[in-house]
PDB file of C-alpha atoms in Angstrom:
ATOM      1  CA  UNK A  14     -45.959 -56.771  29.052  1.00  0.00           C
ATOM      2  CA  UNK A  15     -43.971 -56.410  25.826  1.00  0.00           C
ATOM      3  CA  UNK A  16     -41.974 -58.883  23.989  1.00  0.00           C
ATOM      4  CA  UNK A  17     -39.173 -56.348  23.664  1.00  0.00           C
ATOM      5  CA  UNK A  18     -38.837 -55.951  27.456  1.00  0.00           C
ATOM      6  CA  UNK A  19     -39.028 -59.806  27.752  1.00  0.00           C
ATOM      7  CA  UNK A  20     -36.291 -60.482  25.740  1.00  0.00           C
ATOM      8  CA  UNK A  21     -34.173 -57.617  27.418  1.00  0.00           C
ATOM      9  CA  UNK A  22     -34.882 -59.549  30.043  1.00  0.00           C
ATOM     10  CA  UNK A  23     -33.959 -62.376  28.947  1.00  0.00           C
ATOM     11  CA  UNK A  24     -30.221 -61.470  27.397  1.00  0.00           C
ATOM     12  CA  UNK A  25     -29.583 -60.186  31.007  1.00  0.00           C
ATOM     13  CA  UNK A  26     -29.094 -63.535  32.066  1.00  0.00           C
ATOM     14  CA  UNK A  27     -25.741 -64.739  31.795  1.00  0.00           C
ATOM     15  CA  UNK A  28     -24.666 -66.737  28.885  1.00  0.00           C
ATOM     16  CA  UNK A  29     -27.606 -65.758  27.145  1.00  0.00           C
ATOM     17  CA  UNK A  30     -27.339 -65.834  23.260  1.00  0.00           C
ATOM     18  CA  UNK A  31     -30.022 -65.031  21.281  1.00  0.00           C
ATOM     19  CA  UNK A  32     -31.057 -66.465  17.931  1.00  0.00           C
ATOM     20  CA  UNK A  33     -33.683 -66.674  14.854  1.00  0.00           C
ATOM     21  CA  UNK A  34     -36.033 -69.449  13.690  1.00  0.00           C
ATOM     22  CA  UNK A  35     -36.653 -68.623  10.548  1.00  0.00           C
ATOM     23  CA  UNK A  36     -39.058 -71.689  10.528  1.00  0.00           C
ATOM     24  CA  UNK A  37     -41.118 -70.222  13.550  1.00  0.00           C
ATOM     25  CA  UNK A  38     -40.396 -66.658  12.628  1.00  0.00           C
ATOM     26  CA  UNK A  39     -39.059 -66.761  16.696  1.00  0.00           C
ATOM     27  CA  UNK A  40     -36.377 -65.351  19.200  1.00  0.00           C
ATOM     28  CA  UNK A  41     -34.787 -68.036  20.490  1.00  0.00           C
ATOM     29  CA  UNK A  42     -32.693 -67.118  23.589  1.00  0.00           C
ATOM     30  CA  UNK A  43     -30.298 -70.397  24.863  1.00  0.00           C
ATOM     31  CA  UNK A  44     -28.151 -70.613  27.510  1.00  0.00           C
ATOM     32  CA  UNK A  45     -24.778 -72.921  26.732  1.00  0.00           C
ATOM     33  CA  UNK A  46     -26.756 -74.124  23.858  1.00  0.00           C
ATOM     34  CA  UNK A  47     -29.961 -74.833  25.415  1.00  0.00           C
ATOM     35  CA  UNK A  48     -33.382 -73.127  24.804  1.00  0.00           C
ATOM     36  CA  UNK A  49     -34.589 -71.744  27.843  1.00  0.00           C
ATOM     37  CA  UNK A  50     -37.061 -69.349  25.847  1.00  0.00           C
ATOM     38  CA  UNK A  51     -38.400 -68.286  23.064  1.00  0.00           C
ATOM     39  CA  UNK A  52     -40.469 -65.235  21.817  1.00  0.00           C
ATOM     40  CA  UNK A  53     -43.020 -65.271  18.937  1.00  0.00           C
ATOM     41  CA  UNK A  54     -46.442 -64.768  17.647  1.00  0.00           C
ATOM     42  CA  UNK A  55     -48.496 -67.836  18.744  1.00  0.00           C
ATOM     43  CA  UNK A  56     -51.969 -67.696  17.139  1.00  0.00           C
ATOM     44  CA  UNK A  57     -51.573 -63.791  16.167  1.00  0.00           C
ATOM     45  CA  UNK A  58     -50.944 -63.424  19.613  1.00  0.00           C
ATOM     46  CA  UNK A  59     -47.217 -61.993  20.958  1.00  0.00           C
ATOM     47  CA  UNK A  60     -46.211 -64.810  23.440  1.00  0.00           C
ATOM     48  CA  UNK A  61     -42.790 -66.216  25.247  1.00  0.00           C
ATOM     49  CA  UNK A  62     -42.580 -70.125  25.205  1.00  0.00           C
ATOM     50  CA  UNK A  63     -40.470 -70.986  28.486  1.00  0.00           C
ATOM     51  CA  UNK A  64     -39.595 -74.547  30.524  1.00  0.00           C
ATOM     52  CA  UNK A  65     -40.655 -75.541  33.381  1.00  0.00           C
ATOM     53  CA  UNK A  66     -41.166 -79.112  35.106  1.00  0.00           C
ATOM     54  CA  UNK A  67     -44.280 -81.079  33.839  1.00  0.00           C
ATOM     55  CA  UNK A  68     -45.876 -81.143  37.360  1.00  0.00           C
ATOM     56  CA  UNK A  69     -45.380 -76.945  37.553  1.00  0.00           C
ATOM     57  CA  UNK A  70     -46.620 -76.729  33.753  1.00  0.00           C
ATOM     58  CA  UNK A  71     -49.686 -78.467  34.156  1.00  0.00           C
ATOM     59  CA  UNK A  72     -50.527 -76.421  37.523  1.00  0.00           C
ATOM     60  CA  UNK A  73     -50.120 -72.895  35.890  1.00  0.00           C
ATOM     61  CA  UNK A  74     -52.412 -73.701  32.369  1.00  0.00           C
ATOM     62  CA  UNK A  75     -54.766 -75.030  35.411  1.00  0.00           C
ATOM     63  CA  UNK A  76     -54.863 -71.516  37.210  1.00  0.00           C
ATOM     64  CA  UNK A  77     -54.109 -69.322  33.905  1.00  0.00           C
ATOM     65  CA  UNK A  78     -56.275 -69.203  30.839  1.00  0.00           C
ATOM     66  CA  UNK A  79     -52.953 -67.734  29.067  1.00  0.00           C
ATOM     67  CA  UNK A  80     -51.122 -70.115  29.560  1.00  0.00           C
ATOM     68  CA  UNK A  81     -51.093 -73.137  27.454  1.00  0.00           C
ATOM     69  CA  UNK A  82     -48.786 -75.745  26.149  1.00  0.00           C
ATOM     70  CA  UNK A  83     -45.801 -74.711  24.042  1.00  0.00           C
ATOM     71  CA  UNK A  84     -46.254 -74.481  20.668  1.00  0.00           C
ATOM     72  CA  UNK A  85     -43.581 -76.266  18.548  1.00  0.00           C
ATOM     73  CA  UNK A  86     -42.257 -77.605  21.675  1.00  0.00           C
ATOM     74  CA  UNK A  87     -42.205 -80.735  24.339  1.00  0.00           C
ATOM     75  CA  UNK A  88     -45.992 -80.032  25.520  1.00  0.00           C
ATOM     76  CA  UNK A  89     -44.656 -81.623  29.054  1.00  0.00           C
ATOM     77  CA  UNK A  90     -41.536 -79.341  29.494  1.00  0.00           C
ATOM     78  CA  UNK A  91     -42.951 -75.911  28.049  1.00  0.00           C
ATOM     79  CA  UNK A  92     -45.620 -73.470  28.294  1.00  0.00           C
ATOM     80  CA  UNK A  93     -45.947 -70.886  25.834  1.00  0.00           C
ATOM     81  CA  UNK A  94     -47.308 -67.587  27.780  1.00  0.00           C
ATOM     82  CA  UNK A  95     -49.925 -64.817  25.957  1.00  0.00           C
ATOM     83  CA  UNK A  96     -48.382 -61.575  26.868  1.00  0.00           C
ATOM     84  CA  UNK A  97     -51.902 -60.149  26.232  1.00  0.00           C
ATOM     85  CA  UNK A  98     -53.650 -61.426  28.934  1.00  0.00           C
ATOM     86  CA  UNK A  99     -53.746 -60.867  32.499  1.00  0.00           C
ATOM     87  CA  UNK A 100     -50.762 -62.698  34.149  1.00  0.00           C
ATOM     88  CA  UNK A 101     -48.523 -59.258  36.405  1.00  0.00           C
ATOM     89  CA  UNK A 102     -45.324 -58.882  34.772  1.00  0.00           C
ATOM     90  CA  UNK A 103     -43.940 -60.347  38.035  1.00  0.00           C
ATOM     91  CA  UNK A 104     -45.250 -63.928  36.587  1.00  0.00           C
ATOM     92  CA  UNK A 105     -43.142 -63.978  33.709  1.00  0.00           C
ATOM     93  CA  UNK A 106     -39.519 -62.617  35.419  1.00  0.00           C
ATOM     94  CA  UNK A 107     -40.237 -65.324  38.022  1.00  0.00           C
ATOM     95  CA  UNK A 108     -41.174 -67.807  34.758  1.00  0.00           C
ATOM     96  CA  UNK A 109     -38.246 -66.947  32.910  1.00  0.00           C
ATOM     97  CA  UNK A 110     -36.053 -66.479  36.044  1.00  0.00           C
ATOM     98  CA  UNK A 111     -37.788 -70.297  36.449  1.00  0.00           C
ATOM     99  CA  UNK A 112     -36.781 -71.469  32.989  1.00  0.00           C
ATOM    100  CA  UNK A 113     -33.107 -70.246  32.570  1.00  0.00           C
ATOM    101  CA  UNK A 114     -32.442 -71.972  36.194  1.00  0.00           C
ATOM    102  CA  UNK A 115     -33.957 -75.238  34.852  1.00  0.00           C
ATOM    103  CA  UNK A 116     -31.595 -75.560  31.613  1.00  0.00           C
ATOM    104  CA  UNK A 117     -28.417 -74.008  33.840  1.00  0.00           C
ATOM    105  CA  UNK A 118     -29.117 -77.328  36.372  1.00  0.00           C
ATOM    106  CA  UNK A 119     -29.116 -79.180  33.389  1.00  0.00           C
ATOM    107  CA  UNK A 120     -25.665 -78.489  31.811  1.00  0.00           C
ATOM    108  CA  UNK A 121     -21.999 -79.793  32.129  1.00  0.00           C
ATOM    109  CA  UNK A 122     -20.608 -78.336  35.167  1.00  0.00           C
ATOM    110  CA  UNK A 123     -17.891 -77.350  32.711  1.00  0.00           C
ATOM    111  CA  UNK A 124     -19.915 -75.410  30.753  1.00  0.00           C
ATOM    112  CA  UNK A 125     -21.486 -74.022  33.807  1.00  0.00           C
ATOM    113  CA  UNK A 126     -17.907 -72.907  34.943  1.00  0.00           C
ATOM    114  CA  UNK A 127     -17.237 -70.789  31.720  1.00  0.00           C
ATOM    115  CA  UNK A 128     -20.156 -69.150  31.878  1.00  0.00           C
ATOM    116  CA  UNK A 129     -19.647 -68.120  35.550  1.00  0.00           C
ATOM    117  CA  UNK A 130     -23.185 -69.442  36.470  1.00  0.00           C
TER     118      UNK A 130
END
């Protein structure tokens, strides 16, 4: 898995606006505002930071030695994923698919509505 094809993944979502963290040297993709992932170097390592629940988070870095908590982030709500390590590339589309469904639940049904989501 690449961080380029991640975050082509990731701007197929709709809504999906991507930005840079100069601070973090990081892709930060948002939906309606919201983070639902973001793409860096974590340690010299390439890795995507995504949300999840804290019961799902602590349940994959339990299973997955690439998965840990997210860096810069709520250690509870996000896991930051090592791209170089063994999870199938069908782990992260569901994680991500995971994440971006998360923040979508969590905004204004307004917002929802102009974003056709």
């Amino acid at each position: 898995m690449n961080s380029s094809d991640l975050l082509d993944y990731c701007m197929s979502k709709p809504g999906a606006e991507q930005s840079v963290d100069n601070q973090w040297n990081a892709n930060q993709i948002k939906v309606g505002d919201m983070m639902f992932a973001m793409v860096s170097a974590v340690q010299e390592r390439p890795a995507i930071s995504l949300k999840t629940s804290p019961e799902l988070a602590e349940e994959l870095r339990a299973k997955h030695p690439e998965i840990v908590p997210g860096e810069h982030l709520n250690k509870a709500h996000w896991n930051t994923l090592f791209l170089d390590g063994d999870l199938p590339d069908s782990q992260f589309y569901f994680l991500i698919d995971s994440s971006y469904q998360l923040v979508v639940e969590s905004l204004p049904e307004a917002v929802r509505h102009d974003l056709g989501v």
